[in-house]
PDB file of N, CA and C in Angstrom:
ATOM      1  N   MET A 616     -27.984  23.754 -48.891  1.00  0.00           N
ATOM      2  CA  MET A 616     -27.766  24.962 -50.092  1.00  0.00           C
ATOM      3  C   MET A 616     -26.605  25.593 -48.808  1.00  0.00           C
ATOM      4  N   PRO A 617     -25.735  26.211 -50.016  1.00  0.00           N
ATOM      5  CA  PRO A 617     -23.925  26.470 -48.978  1.00  0.00           C
ATOM      6  C   PRO A 617     -25.117  28.245 -48.790  1.00  0.00           C
ATOM      7  N   ALA A 618     -24.125  28.848 -48.385  1.00  0.00           N
ATOM      8  CA  ALA A 618     -24.766  30.130 -47.493  1.00  0.00           C
ATOM      9  C   ALA A 618     -24.320  31.099 -48.487  1.00  0.00           C
ATOM     10  N   LYS A 619     -25.394  32.255 -48.464  1.00  0.00           N
ATOM     11  CA  LYS A 619     -25.114  33.345 -49.316  1.00  0.00           C
ATOM     12  C   LYS A 619     -23.704  33.642 -49.227  1.00  0.00           C
ATOM     13  N   ASN A 620     -23.538  33.782 -47.566  1.00  0.00           N
ATOM     14  CA  ASN A 620     -22.801  34.545 -47.660  1.00  0.00           C
ATOM     15  C   ASN A 620     -21.848  34.081 -46.914  1.00  0.00           C
ATOM     16  N   PRO A 621     -20.102  33.213 -47.646  1.00  0.00           N
ATOM     17  CA  PRO A 621     -19.782  32.331 -46.868  1.00  0.00           C
ATOM     18  C   PRO A 621     -19.257  32.628 -45.468  1.00  0.00           C
ATOM     19  N   ALA A 622     -18.822  34.047 -45.508  1.00  0.00           N
ATOM     20  CA  ALA A 622     -18.452  34.749 -44.074  1.00  0.00           C
ATOM     21  C   ALA A 622     -19.212  33.739 -42.977  1.00  0.00           C
ATOM     22  N   LEU A 623     -20.528  33.054 -42.969  1.00  0.00           N
ATOM     23  CA  LEU A 623     -21.140  32.927 -42.302  1.00  0.00           C
ATOM     24  C   LEU A 623     -21.683  31.513 -42.513  1.00  0.00           C
ATOM     25  N   TRP A 624     -21.127  31.061 -42.718  1.00  0.00           N
ATOM     26  CA  TRP A 624     -21.437  29.755 -43.396  1.00  0.00           C
ATOM     27  C   TRP A 624     -21.570  28.665 -41.948  1.00  0.00           C
ATOM     28  N   LEU A 625     -20.791  29.073 -41.485  1.00  0.00           N
ATOM     29  CA  LEU A 625     -20.146  27.943 -40.001  1.00  0.00           C
ATOM     30  C   LEU A 625     -21.517  28.854 -38.577  1.00  0.00           C
ATOM     31  N   ASP A 626     -22.176  29.880 -38.942  1.00  0.00           N
ATOM     32  CA  ASP A 626     -23.258  30.814 -37.995  1.00  0.00           C
ATOM     33  C   ASP A 626     -24.295  29.545 -38.443  1.00  0.00           C
ATOM     34  N   GLU A 627     -24.632  29.730 -39.770  1.00  0.00           N
ATOM     35  CA  GLU A 627     -26.009  28.855 -40.493  1.00  0.00           C
ATOM     36  C   GLU A 627     -25.579  27.431 -40.372  1.00  0.00           C
ATOM     37  N   ALA A 628     -24.477  26.902 -40.557  1.00  0.00           N
ATOM     38  CA  ALA A 628     -24.318  25.070 -40.347  1.00  0.00           C
ATOM     39  C   ALA A 628     -24.987  24.687 -38.704  1.00  0.00           C
ATOM     40  N   LEU A 629     -24.357  25.598 -38.200  1.00  0.00           N
ATOM     41  CA  LEU A 629     -25.203  25.338 -36.642  1.00  0.00           C
ATOM     42  C   LEU A 629     -26.208  25.903 -36.325  1.00  0.00           C
ATOM     43  N   THR A 630     -26.856  26.108 -36.532  1.00  0.00           N
ATOM     44  CA  THR A 630     -28.290  26.952 -36.592  1.00  0.00           C
ATOM     45  C   THR A 630     -28.869  26.346 -34.729  1.00  0.00           C
ATOM     46  N   ASP A 631     -29.207  24.487 -35.706  1.00  0.00           N
ATOM     47  CA  ASP A 631     -29.970  23.976 -34.147  1.00  0.00           C
ATOM     48  C   ASP A 631     -29.023  22.936 -33.860  1.00  0.00           C
ATOM     49  N   PHE A 632     -27.870  23.211 -33.565  1.00  0.00           N
ATOM     50  CA  PHE A 632     -27.022  22.849 -32.613  1.00  0.00           C
ATOM     51  C   PHE A 632     -26.818  24.012 -31.224  1.00  0.00           C
ATOM     52  N   THR A 633     -26.613  22.910 -29.867  1.00  0.00           N
ATOM     53  CA  THR A 633     -26.191  24.098 -28.953  1.00  0.00           C
ATOM     54  C   THR A 633     -24.645  23.588 -28.733  1.00  0.00           C
ATOM     55  N   ILE A 634     -24.123  25.075 -28.367  1.00  0.00           N
ATOM     56  CA  ILE A 634     -22.537  25.292 -28.386  1.00  0.00           C
ATOM     57  C   ILE A 634     -21.855  25.527 -26.242  1.00  0.00           C
ATOM     58  N   HIS A 635     -21.420  23.913 -25.737  1.00  0.00           N
ATOM     59  CA  HIS A 635     -21.062  23.992 -24.509  1.00  0.00           C
ATOM     60  C   HIS A 635     -19.233  24.449 -25.154  1.00  0.00           C
ATOM     61  N   PRO A 636     -19.382  25.453 -24.187  1.00  0.00           N
ATOM     62  CA  PRO A 636     -17.790  25.917 -24.588  1.00  0.00           C
ATOM     63  C   PRO A 636     -16.881  25.732 -23.095  1.00  0.00           C
ATOM     64  N   VAL A 637     -15.915  25.462 -23.582  1.00  0.00           N
ATOM     65  CA  VAL A 637     -14.600  24.976 -22.945  1.00  0.00           C
ATOM     66  C   VAL A 637     -14.691  25.722 -21.723  1.00  0.00           C
ATOM     67  N   ASN A 638     -14.576  25.277 -20.598  1.00  0.00           N
ATOM     68  CA  ASN A 638     -14.862  26.019 -19.600  1.00  0.00           C
ATOM     69  C   ASN A 638     -13.831  25.788 -18.470  1.00  0.00           C
ATOM     70  N   VAL A 639     -14.024  26.413 -17.193  1.00  0.00           N
ATOM     71  CA  VAL A 639     -12.389  26.091 -16.190  1.00  0.00           C
ATOM     72  C   VAL A 639     -12.909  24.423 -15.311  1.00  0.00           C
ATOM     73  N   ALA A 640     -14.011  24.205 -15.261  1.00  0.00           N
ATOM     74  CA  ALA A 640     -13.863  22.899 -15.146  1.00  0.00           C
ATOM     75  C   ALA A 640     -13.734  21.418 -16.209  1.00  0.00           C
ATOM     76  N   VAL A 641     -14.248  22.045 -17.099  1.00  0.00           N
ATOM     77  CA  VAL A 641     -13.895  21.440 -18.259  1.00  0.00           C
ATOM     78  C   VAL A 641     -12.852  21.055 -18.694  1.00  0.00           C
ATOM     79  N   ALA A 642     -11.942  21.844 -18.565  1.00  0.00           N
ATOM     80  CA  ALA A 642     -10.159  22.304 -19.074  1.00  0.00           C
ATOM     81  C   ALA A 642      -9.806  21.596 -17.282  1.00  0.00           C
ATOM     82  N   ARG A 643     -10.209  21.339 -15.947  1.00  0.00           N
ATOM     83  CA  ARG A 643     -10.185  20.740 -15.067  1.00  0.00           C
ATOM     84  C   ARG A 643      -9.805  19.478 -15.234  1.00  0.00           C
ATOM     85  N   ARG A 644     -11.071  18.731 -15.708  1.00  0.00           N
ATOM     86  CA  ARG A 644     -11.050  17.362 -16.001  1.00  0.00           C
ATOM     87  C   ARG A 644     -10.055  16.654 -17.386  1.00  0.00           C
ATOM     88  N   ALA A 645      -9.754  17.623 -18.206  1.00  0.00           N
ATOM     89  CA  ALA A 645      -8.927  16.850 -19.196  1.00  0.00           C
ATOM     90  C   ALA A 645      -7.702  17.209 -18.727  1.00  0.00           C
ATOM     91  N   ALA A 646      -7.727  18.114 -17.784  1.00  0.00           N
ATOM     92  CA  ALA A 646      -6.324  17.515 -17.598  1.00  0.00           C
ATOM     93  C   ALA A 646      -6.221  17.093 -16.466  1.00  0.00           C
ATOM     94  N   LEU A 647      -6.476  16.601 -16.091  1.00  0.00           N
ATOM     95  CA  LEU A 647      -6.515  15.813 -14.082  1.00  0.00           C
ATOM     96  C   LEU A 647      -7.287  14.992 -14.775  1.00  0.00           C
ATOM     97  N   TRP A 648      -7.589  14.152 -15.925  1.00  0.00           N
ATOM     98  CA  TRP A 648      -8.133  12.577 -15.598  1.00  0.00           C
ATOM     99  C   TRP A 648      -6.848  11.797 -15.510  1.00  0.00           C
ATOM    100  N   ASP A 649      -7.720  10.863 -14.485  1.00  0.00           N
ATOM    101  CA  ASP A 649      -6.365   9.922 -14.910  1.00  0.00           C
ATOM    102  C   ASP A 649      -6.227   8.670 -16.160  1.00  0.00           C
ATOM    103  N   TRP A 650      -6.283   9.142 -17.169  1.00  0.00           N
ATOM    104  CA  TRP A 650      -6.026   8.514 -18.385  1.00  0.00           C
ATOM    105  C   TRP A 650      -4.349   9.181 -18.762  1.00  0.00           C
ATOM    106  N   GLU A 651      -3.985   7.217 -19.566  1.00  0.00           N
ATOM    107  CA  GLU A 651      -2.988   7.517 -19.996  1.00  0.00           C
ATOM    108  C   GLU A 651      -2.813   8.744 -21.668  1.00  0.00           C
ATOM    109  N   HIS A 652      -3.476   8.391 -22.139  1.00  0.00           N
ATOM    110  CA  HIS A 652      -4.218   8.618 -23.316  1.00  0.00           C
ATOM    111  C   HIS A 652      -3.878  10.363 -23.384  1.00  0.00           C
ATOM    112  N   GLY A 653      -3.472  10.787 -23.757  1.00  0.00           N
ATOM    113  CA  GLY A 653      -2.580  12.457 -23.808  1.00  0.00           C
ATOM    114  C   GLY A 653      -2.864  13.117 -25.193  1.00  0.00           C
ATOM    115  N   ASP A 654      -3.869  12.673 -26.077  1.00  0.00           N
ATOM    116  CA  ASP A 654      -4.239  13.126 -26.699  1.00  0.00           C
ATOM    117  C   ASP A 654      -4.974  14.997 -26.273  1.00  0.00           C
ATOM    118  N   PRO A 655      -4.914  16.294 -26.345  1.00  0.00           N
ATOM    119  CA  PRO A 655      -5.841  17.308 -26.014  1.00  0.00           C
ATOM    120  C   PRO A 655      -7.018  16.968 -26.009  1.00  0.00           C
ATOM    121  N   GLY A 656      -7.406  17.066 -27.800  1.00  0.00           N
ATOM    122  CA  GLY A 656      -8.473  16.623 -27.951  1.00  0.00           C
ATOM    123  C   GLY A 656      -9.745  15.508 -27.241  1.00  0.00           C
ATOM    124  N   ASP A 657      -8.935  14.639 -27.278  1.00  0.00           N
ATOM    125  CA  ASP A 657      -9.898  13.326 -27.272  1.00  0.00           C
ATOM    126  C   ASP A 657     -10.347  14.291 -25.692  1.00  0.00           C
ATOM    127  N   ARG A 658      -9.087  14.413 -25.076  1.00  0.00           N
ATOM    128  CA  ARG A 658      -9.388  14.508 -23.463  1.00  0.00           C
ATOM    129  C   ARG A 658     -10.490  15.454 -23.444  1.00  0.00           C
ATOM    130  N   VAL A 659     -10.033  16.891 -23.883  1.00  0.00           N
ATOM    131  CA  VAL A 659     -11.159  17.966 -24.154  1.00  0.00           C
ATOM    132  C   VAL A 659     -12.985  16.948 -24.482  1.00  0.00           C
ATOM    133  N   ILE A 660     -13.136  16.569 -25.171  1.00  0.00           N
ATOM    134  CA  ILE A 660     -13.996  16.113 -25.234  1.00  0.00           C
ATOM    135  C   ILE A 660     -14.620  15.369 -25.463  1.00  0.00           C
ATOM    136  N   ALA A 661     -14.203  14.151 -24.650  1.00  0.00           N
ATOM    137  CA  ALA A 661     -14.683  13.479 -23.844  1.00  0.00           C
ATOM    138  C   ALA A 661     -15.212  14.159 -21.573  1.00  0.00           C
ATOM    139  N   ALA A 662     -14.023  15.347 -21.586  1.00  0.00           N
ATOM    140  CA  ALA A 662     -14.405  16.341 -20.806  1.00  0.00           C
ATOM    141  C   ALA A 662     -15.762  16.867 -20.582  1.00  0.00           C
ATOM    142  N   THR A 663     -15.673  17.533 -21.715  1.00  0.00           N
ATOM    143  CA  THR A 663     -17.168  18.101 -22.148  1.00  0.00           C
ATOM    144  C   THR A 663     -18.433  17.091 -21.915  1.00  0.00           C
ATOM    145  N   ALA A 664     -18.902  16.135 -22.620  1.00  0.00           N
ATOM    146  CA  ALA A 664     -19.243  15.313 -21.990  1.00  0.00           C
ATOM    147  C   ALA A 664     -19.726  15.013 -20.998  1.00  0.00           C
ATOM    148  N   ALA A 665     -18.581  14.608 -20.649  1.00  0.00           N
ATOM    149  CA  ALA A 665     -18.746  14.637 -18.919  1.00  0.00           C
ATOM    150  C   ALA A 665     -19.757  15.440 -17.883  1.00  0.00           C
ATOM    151  N   GLU A 666     -18.957  16.644 -18.336  1.00  0.00           N
ATOM    152  CA  GLU A 666     -19.074  18.282 -17.313  1.00  0.00           C
ATOM    153  C   GLU A 666     -20.403  18.532 -17.843  1.00  0.00           C
ATOM    154  N   TYR A 667     -21.187  18.168 -18.892  1.00  0.00           N
ATOM    155  CA  TYR A 667     -22.425  18.799 -19.727  1.00  0.00           C
ATOM    156  C   TYR A 667     -23.657  17.410 -19.335  1.00  0.00           C
ATOM    157  N   GLY A 668     -22.742  16.418 -18.708  1.00  0.00           N
ATOM    158  CA  GLY A 668     -23.801  14.729 -18.798  1.00  0.00           C
ATOM    159  C   GLY A 668     -24.063  15.179 -19.729  1.00  0.00           C
ATOM    160  N   LEU A 669     -23.717  15.206 -21.400  1.00  0.00           N
ATOM    161  CA  LEU A 669     -23.736  14.851 -22.742  1.00  0.00           C
ATOM    162  C   LEU A 669     -23.129  13.207 -22.825  1.00  0.00           C
ATOM    163  N   VAL A 670     -24.347  12.460 -24.025  1.00  0.00           N
ATOM    164  CA  VAL A 670     -23.826  11.166 -24.378  1.00  0.00           C
ATOM    165  C   VAL A 670     -23.001  12.301 -26.156  1.00  0.00           C
ATOM    166  N   LEU A 671     -21.498  10.974 -25.517  1.00  0.00           N
ATOM    167  CA  LEU A 671     -20.794  11.199 -26.725  1.00  0.00           C
ATOM    168  C   LEU A 671     -21.115   9.811 -27.369  1.00  0.00           C
ATOM    169  N   VAL A 672     -21.597  10.375 -28.949  1.00  0.00           N
ATOM    170  CA  VAL A 672     -21.847   9.369 -30.019  1.00  0.00           C
ATOM    171  C   VAL A 672     -20.402   9.415 -30.638  1.00  0.00           C
ATOM    172  N   HIS A 673     -19.727   8.581 -30.666  1.00  0.00           N
ATOM    173  CA  HIS A 673     -18.800   8.170 -31.232  1.00  0.00           C
ATOM    174  C   HIS A 673     -17.940   7.182 -32.401  1.00  0.00           C
ATOM    175  N   THR A 674     -16.768   7.261 -33.074  1.00  0.00           N
ATOM    176  CA  THR A 674     -16.608   6.114 -33.987  1.00  0.00           C
ATOM    177  C   THR A 674     -15.026   5.221 -33.336  1.00  0.00           C
ATOM    178  N   ASP A 675     -14.712   6.853 -32.303  1.00  0.00           N
ATOM    179  CA  ASP A 675     -13.123   6.556 -31.997  1.00  0.00           C
ATOM    180  C   ASP A 675     -12.727   5.213 -31.019  1.00  0.00           C
ATOM    181  N   ARG A 676     -11.819   4.585 -30.797  1.00  0.00           N
ATOM    182  CA  ARG A 676     -11.446   3.078 -30.767  1.00  0.00           C
ATOM    183  C   ARG A 676     -10.969   4.176 -29.215  1.00  0.00           C
ATOM    184  N   THR A 677     -10.218   4.730 -29.292  1.00  0.00           N
ATOM    185  CA  THR A 677      -9.872   4.697 -27.844  1.00  0.00           C
ATOM    186  C   THR A 677     -10.710   5.692 -26.331  1.00  0.00           C
ATOM    187  N   LEU A 678     -11.400   6.624 -27.710  1.00  0.00           N
ATOM    188  CA  LEU A 678     -12.281   6.989 -26.502  1.00  0.00           C
ATOM    189  C   LEU A 678     -13.211   5.503 -25.803  1.00  0.00           C
ATOM    190  N   LYS A 679     -13.475   5.063 -26.301  1.00  0.00           N
ATOM    191  CA  LYS A 679     -14.249   3.693 -26.015  1.00  0.00           C
ATOM    192  C   LYS A 679     -13.952   3.072 -24.961  1.00  0.00           C
ATOM    193  N   GLU A 680     -12.476   3.101 -24.307  1.00  0.00           N
ATOM    194  CA  GLU A 680     -12.224   2.623 -23.537  1.00  0.00           C
ATOM    195  C   GLU A 680     -12.204   3.398 -22.599  1.00  0.00           C
ATOM    196  N   LEU A 681     -12.970   4.505 -22.187  1.00  0.00           N
ATOM    197  CA  LEU A 681     -12.655   5.527 -21.511  1.00  0.00           C
ATOM    198  C   LEU A 681     -13.867   5.494 -20.472  1.00  0.00           C
ATOM    199  N   PRO A 682     -13.542   5.218 -19.237  1.00  0.00           N
ATOM    200  CA  PRO A 682     -15.150   5.006 -18.446  1.00  0.00           C
ATOM    201  C   PRO A 682     -14.782   6.658 -17.965  1.00  0.00           C
ATOM    202  N   GLY A 683     -16.322   6.874 -17.396  1.00  0.00           N
ATOM    203  CA  GLY A 683     -17.076   8.352 -16.851  1.00  0.00           C
ATOM    204  C   GLY A 683     -17.662   8.820 -17.884  1.00  0.00           C
ATOM    205  N   PHE A 684     -18.030   8.892 -18.590  1.00  0.00           N
ATOM    206  CA  PHE A 684     -18.837   9.837 -18.786  1.00  0.00           C
ATOM    207  C   PHE A 684     -19.988   8.519 -19.888  1.00  0.00           C
ATOM    208  N   ASP A 685     -21.352   9.334 -20.307  1.00  0.00           N
ATOM    209  CA  ASP A 685     -22.010   8.771 -21.542  1.00  0.00           C
ATOM    210  C   ASP A 685     -21.206   8.849 -22.719  1.00  0.00           C
ATOM    211  N   GLN A 686     -21.480   7.589 -23.098  1.00  0.00           N
ATOM    212  CA  GLN A 686     -21.114   7.226 -24.423  1.00  0.00           C
ATOM    213  C   GLN A 686     -22.017   5.946 -25.445  1.00  0.00           C
ATOM    214  N   ARG A 687     -22.278   6.475 -26.813  1.00  0.00           N
ATOM    215  CA  ARG A 687     -22.464   5.559 -28.234  1.00  0.00           C
ATOM    216  C   ARG A 687     -21.374   5.360 -28.683  1.00  0.00           C
ATOM    217  N   TYR A 688     -20.923   3.701 -28.679  1.00  0.00           N
ATOM    218  CA  TYR A 688     -19.563   3.861 -30.034  1.00  0.00           C
ATOM    219  C   TYR A 688     -20.043   3.175 -30.864  1.00  0.00           C
TER     220      TYR A 688
END
């Protein structure tokens, strides 16, 4: 069911999710990770999973090759 107020749709869509912020530790790991892949988005996603101890579930072939965090491809 669409949100009654379109300005609030994201809040409603994320009701059952936990949002983990990009903090200093995540940013540092993303920036300093010894990984040739330079995509900042991929680096932040992987660093967030690593810093918060999360399992990253994805279909990204590049991320699949990166060790250092729990993932399911």
